[in-house]
CSV table of C-alpha atoms and ligand atoms in Angstrom, one decimal:
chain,number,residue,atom,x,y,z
A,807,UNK,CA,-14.9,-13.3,8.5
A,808,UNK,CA,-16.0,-17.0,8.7
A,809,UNK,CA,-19.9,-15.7,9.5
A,810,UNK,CA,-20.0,-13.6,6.2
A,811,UNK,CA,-22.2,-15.8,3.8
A,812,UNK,CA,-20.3,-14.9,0.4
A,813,UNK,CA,-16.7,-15.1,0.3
A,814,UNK,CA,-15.1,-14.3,-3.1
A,815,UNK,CA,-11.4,-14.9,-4.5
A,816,UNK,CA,-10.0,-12.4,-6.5
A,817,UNK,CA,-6.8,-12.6,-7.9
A,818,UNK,CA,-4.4,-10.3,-9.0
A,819,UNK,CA,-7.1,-7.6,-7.3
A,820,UNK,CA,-4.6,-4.5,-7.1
A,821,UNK,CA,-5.0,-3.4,-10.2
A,822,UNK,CA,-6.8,-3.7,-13.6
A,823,UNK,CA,-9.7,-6.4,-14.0
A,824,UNK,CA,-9.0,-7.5,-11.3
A,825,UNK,CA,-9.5,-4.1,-8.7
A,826,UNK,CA,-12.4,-3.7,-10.5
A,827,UNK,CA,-13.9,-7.1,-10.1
A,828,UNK,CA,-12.9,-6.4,-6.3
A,829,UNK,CA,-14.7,-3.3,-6.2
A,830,UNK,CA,-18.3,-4.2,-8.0
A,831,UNK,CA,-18.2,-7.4,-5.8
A,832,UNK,CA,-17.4,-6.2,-2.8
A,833,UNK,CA,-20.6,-3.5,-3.5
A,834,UNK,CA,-22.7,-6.3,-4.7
A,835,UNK,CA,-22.7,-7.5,-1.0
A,836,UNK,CA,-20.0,-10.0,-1.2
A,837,UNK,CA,-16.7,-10.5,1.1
A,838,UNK,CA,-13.7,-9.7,-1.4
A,839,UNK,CA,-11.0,-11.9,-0.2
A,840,UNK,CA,-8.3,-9.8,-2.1
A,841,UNK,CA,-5.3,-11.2,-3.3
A,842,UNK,CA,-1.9,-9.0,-4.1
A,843,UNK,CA,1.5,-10.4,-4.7
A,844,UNK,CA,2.5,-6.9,-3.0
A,845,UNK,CA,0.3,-6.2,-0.7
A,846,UNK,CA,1.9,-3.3,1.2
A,847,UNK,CA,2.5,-1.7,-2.2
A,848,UNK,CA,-1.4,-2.4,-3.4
A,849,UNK,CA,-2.3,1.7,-2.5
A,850,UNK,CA,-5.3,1.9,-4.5
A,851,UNK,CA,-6.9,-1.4,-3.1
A,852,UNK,CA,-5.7,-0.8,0.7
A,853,UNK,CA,-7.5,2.6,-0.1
A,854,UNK,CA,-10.5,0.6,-1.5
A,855,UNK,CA,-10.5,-1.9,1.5
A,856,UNK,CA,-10.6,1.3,4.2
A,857,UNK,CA,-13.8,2.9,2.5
A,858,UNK,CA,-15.5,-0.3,1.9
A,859,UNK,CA,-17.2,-1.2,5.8
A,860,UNK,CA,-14.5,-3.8,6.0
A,861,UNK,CA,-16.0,-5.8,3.0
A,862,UNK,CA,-12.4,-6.7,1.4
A,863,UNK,CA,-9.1,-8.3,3.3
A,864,UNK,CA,-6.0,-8.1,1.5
A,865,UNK,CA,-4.1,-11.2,1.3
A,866,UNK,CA,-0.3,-11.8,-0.2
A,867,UNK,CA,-0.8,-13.9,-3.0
A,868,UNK,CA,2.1,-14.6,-5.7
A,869,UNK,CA,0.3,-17.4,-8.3
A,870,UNK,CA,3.3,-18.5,-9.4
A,871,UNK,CA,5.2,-19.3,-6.3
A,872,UNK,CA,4.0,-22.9,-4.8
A,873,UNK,CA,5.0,-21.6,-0.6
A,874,UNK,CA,3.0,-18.5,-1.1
A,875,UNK,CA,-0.3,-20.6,-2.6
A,876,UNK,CA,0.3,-23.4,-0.5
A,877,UNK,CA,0.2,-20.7,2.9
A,878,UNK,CA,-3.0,-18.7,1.0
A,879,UNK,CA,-4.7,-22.2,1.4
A,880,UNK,CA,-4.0,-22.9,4.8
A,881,UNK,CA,-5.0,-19.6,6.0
A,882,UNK,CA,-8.5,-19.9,4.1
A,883,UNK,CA,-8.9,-23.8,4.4
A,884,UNK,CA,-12.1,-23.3,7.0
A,885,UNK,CA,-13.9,-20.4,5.4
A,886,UNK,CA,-16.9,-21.4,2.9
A,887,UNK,CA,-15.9,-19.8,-0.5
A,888,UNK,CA,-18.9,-19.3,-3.2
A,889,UNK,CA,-16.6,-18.2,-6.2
A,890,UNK,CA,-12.6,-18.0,-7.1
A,891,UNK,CA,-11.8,-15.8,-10.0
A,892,UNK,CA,-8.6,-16.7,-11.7
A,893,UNK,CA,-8.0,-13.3,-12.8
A,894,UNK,CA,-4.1,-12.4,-12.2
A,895,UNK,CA,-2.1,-13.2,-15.9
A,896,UNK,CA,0.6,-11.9,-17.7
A,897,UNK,CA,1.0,-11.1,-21.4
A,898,UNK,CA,4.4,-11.8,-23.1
A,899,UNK,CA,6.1,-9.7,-26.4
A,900,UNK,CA,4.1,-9.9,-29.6
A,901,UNK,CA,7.5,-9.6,-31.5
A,902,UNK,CA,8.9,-13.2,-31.9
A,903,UNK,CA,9.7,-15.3,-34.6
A,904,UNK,CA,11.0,-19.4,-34.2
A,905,UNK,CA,14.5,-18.0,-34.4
A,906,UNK,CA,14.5,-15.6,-31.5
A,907,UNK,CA,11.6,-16.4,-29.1
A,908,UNK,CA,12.9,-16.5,-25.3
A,909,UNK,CA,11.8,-20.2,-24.1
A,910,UNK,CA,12.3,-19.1,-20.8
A,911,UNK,CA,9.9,-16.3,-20.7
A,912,UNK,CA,7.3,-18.8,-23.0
A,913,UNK,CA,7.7,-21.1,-19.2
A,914,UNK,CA,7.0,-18.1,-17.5
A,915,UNK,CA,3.2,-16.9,-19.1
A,916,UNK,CA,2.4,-20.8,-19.3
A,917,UNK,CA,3.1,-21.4,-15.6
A,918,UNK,CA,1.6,-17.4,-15.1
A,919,UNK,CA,-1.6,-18.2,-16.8
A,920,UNK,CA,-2.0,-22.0,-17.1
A,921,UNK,CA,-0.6,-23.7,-14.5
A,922,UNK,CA,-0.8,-20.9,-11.6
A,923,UNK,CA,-4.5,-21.0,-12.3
A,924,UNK,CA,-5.4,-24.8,-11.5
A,925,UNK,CA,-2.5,-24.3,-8.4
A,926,UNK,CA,-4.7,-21.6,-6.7
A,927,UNK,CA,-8.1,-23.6,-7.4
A,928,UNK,CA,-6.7,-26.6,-5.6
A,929,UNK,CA,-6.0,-24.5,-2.7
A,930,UNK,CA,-9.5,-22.9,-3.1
A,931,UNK,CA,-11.2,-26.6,-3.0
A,932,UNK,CA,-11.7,-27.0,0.7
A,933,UNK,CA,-13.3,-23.7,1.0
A,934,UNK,CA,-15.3,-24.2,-2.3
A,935,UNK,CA,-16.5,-27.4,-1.1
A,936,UNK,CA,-18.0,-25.6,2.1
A,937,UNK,CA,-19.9,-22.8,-0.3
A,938,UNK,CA,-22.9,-23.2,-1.7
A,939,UNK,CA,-22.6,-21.6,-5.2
A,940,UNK,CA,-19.0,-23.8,-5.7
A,941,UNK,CA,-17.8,-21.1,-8.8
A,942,UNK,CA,-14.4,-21.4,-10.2
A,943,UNK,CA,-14.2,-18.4,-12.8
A,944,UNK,CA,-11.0,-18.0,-15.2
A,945,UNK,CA,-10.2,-14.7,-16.9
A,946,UNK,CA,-9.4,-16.3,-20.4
A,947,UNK,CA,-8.8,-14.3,-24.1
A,948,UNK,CA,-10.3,-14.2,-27.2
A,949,UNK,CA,-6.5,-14.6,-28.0
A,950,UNK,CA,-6.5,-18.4,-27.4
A,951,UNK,CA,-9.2,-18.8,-29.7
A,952,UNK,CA,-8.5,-21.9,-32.7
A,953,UNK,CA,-10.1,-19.0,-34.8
A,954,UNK,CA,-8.3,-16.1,-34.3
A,955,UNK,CA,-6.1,-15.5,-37.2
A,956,UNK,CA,-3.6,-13.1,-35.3
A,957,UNK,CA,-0.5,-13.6,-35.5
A,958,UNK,CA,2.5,-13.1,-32.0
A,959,UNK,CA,2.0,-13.1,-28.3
A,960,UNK,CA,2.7,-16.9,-29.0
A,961,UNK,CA,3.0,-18.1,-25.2
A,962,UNK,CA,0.0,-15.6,-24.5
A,963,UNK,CA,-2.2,-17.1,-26.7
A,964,UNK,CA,-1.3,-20.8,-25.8
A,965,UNK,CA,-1.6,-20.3,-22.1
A,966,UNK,CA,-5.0,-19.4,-22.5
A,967,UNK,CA,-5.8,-22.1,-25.2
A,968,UNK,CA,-4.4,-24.8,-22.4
A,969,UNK,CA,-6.4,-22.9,-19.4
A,970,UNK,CA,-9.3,-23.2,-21.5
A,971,UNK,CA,-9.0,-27.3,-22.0
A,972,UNK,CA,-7.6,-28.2,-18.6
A,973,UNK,CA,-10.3,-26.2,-16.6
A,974,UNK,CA,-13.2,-27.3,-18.9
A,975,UNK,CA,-12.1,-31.0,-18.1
A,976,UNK,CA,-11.8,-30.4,-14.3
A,977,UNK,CA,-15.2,-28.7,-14.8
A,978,UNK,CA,-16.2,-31.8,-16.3
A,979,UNK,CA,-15.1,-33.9,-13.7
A,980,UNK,CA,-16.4,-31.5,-10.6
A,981,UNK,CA,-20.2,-31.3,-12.2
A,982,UNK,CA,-21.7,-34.6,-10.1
A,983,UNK,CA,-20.1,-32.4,-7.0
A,984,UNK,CA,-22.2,-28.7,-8.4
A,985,UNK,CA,-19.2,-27.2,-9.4
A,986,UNK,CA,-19.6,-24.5,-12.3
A,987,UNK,CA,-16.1,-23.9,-14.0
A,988,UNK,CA,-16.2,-21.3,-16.4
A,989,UNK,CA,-13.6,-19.4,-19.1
A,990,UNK,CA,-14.2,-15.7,-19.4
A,991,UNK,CA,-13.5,-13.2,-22.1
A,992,UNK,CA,-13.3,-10.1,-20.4
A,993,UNK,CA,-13.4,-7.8,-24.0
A,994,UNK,CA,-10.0,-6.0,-24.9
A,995,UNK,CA,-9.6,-3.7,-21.9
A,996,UNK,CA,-8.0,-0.8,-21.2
A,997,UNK,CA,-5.5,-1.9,-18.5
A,998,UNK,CA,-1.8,-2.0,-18.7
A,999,UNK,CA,-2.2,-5.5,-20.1
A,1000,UNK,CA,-5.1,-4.1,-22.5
A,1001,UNK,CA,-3.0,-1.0,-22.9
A,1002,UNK,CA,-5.2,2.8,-23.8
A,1003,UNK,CA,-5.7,1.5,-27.6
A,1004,UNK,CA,-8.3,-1.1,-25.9
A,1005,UNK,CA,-11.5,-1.1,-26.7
A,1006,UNK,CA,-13.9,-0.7,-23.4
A,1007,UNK,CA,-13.2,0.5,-19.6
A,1008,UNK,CA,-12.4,-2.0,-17.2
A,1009,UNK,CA,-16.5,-0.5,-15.5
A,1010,UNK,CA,-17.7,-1.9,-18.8
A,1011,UNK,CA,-16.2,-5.2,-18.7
A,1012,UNK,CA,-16.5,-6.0,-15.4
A,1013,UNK,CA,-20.1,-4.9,-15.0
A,1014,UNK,CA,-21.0,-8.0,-17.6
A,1015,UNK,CA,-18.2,-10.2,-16.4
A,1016,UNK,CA,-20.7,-9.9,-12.6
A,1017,UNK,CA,-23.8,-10.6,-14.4
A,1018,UNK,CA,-22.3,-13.8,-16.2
A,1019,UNK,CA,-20.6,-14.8,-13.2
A,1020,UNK,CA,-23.7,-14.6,-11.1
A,1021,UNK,CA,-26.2,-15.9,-13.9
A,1022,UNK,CA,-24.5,-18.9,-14.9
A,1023,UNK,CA,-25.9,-22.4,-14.4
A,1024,UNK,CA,-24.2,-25.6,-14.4
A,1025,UNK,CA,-25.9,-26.2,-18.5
A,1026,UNK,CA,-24.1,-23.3,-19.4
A,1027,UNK,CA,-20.6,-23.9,-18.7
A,1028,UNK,CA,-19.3,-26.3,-21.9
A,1029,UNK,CA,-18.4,-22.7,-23.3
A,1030,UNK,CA,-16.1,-19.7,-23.7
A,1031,UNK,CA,-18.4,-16.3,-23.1
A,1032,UNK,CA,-17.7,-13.2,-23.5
A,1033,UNK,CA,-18.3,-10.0,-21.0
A,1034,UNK,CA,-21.4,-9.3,-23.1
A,1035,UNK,CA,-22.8,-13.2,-23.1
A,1036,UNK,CA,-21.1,-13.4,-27.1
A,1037,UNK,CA,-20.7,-17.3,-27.1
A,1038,UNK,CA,-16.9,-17.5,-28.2
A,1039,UNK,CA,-16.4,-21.5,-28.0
A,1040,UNK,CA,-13.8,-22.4,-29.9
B,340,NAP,N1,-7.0,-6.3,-20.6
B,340,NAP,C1,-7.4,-7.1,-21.6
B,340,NAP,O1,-7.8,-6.6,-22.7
B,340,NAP,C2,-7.6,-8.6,-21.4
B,340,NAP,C3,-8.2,-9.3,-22.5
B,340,NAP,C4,-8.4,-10.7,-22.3
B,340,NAP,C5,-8.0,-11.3,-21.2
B,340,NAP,N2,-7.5,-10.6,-20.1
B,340,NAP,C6,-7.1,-11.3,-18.9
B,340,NAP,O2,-7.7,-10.7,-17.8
B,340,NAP,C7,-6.8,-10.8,-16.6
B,340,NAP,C8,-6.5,-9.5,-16.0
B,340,NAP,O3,-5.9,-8.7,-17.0
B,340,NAP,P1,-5.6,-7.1,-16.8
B,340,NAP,O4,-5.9,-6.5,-18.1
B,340,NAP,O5,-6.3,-6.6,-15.6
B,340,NAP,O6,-4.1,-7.1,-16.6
B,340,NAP,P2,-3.1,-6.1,-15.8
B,340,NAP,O7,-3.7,-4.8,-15.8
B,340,NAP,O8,-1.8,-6.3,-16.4
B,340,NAP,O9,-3.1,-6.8,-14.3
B,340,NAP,C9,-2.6,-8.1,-14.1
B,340,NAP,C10,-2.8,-8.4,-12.7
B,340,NAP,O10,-2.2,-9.8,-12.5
B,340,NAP,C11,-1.3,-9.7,-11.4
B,340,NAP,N3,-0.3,-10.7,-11.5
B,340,NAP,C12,0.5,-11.0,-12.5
B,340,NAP,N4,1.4,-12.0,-12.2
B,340,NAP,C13,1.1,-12.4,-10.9
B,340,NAP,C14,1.6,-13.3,-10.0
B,340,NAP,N5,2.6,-14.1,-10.3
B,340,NAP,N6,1.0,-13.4,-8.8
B,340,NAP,C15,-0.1,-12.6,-8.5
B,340,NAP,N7,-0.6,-11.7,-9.3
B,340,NAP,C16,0.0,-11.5,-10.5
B,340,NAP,C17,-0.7,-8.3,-11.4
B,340,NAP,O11,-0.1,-8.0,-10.2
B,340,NAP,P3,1.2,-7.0,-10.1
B,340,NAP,O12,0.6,-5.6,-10.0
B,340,NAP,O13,1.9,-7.4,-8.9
B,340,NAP,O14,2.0,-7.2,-11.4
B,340,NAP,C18,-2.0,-7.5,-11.7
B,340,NAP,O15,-2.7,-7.4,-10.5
B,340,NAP,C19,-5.6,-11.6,-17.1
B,340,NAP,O16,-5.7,-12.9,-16.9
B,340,NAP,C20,-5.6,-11.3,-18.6
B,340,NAP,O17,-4.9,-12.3,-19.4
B,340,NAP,C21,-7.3,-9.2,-20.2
């Protein structure tokens, strides 16, 4: 694995954006390092790995849970990584008001989307640091936009809103070193998170999320883009 040249971090890769990121990489020529929280039960992307000339390896991955990030890092601490996509997320009910939203479930998408996120990358940094192209991509929403005037999916919404500030600043910070931190709107999807109501297929979305991801220069990074290049900062 080591003497493949582009290694690639997906996360959350068994289904939705995220098997289809793995897919159109993996046939762009990269190494898919895979990432399930249930591997063994990941059909469609052990199916994807078999047909695919050995191209993907499925790891166990669980964002949220510190051990299983923590032993994901060890295992991948010598191999040069070009690019981590922070892709796995969760979306929480768009029916609350003050008086009956569930605080714990709130924790849950912030430490889901927000801090899981920055948890992984710092486990991706020796790898990164080894790679030339040094690409930390996050899987953000048009839902934690200032400007949106929607109303629900409060947690949702301020998960991405914080993922977008904290990994701008560590992008920031990372620049002198050539890393290129970038927030990504993949388009509303049709996914389960997106649900059928969505308005593109995940081929769509996916097909510009590559092009950005593989386009992007350090200059272009101070912003929030959308699959189709739409500047979205906020
Ligand atoms: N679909 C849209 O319209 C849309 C719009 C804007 C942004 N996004 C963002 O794009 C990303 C992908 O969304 P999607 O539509 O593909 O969602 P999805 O179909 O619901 O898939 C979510 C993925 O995240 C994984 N995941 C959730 N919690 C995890 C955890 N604790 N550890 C590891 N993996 C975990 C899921 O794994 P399991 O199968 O194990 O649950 C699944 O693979 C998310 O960050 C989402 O916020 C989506």
């Amino acid at each position: 694995m080591e003497n493949l040249s582009k290694n690639i971090i997906i996360t959350g890769a068994n289904r939705g954006i995220g098997f289809e990121l793995t897919k159109q990489f993996s046939a762009a020529g990269y190494h898919v390092l895979a990432t399930a929280r249930k591997p063994l039960q990941a059909v469609k992307l052990i199916e994807l790995a078999d047909n695919d000339d050995n191209n993907i390896s499925i790891f166990k991955l669980d964002v949220t849970s510190k051990l299983s990030v923590d032993n994901f890092g060890k295992t991948i601490a010598d191999i040069p990584i070009e690019i981590l996509i922070n892709n796995a997320g969760i979306l929480d009910t768009y029916e609350s008001s003050i008086d009956e939203i569930n605080l714990v479930d709130f924790a849950e998408v912030l430490t889901t989307n927000t801090i899981s996120p920055i948890r992984v990358m710092r486990a991706a940094m020796p790898g990164l640091r080894l790679g030339n192209t040094k690409k930390v991509v996050n899987l953000s929403s048009f839902m934690g936009s200032f400007k949106g005037q929607s109303n629900g999916a409060h947690a949702y919404r301020t998960s991405k809103a914080a993922l977008n500030r904290a990994m701008q600043i560590f992008g920031r910070e990372l620049a002198d070193e050539g890393f290129i931190v970038m927030n990504l709107h993949p388009g509303w999807v049709k996914t389960e998170m997106g649900t059928e109501a969505a308005d593109i297929d995940v081929v769509t979305s996916v097909t510009g999320l590559l092009k950005i991801i593989e386009t992007t220069k350090l200059e272009d990074v101070n912003q929030i883009l959308g699959y189709d290049g739409t500047n979205l900062s906020y």
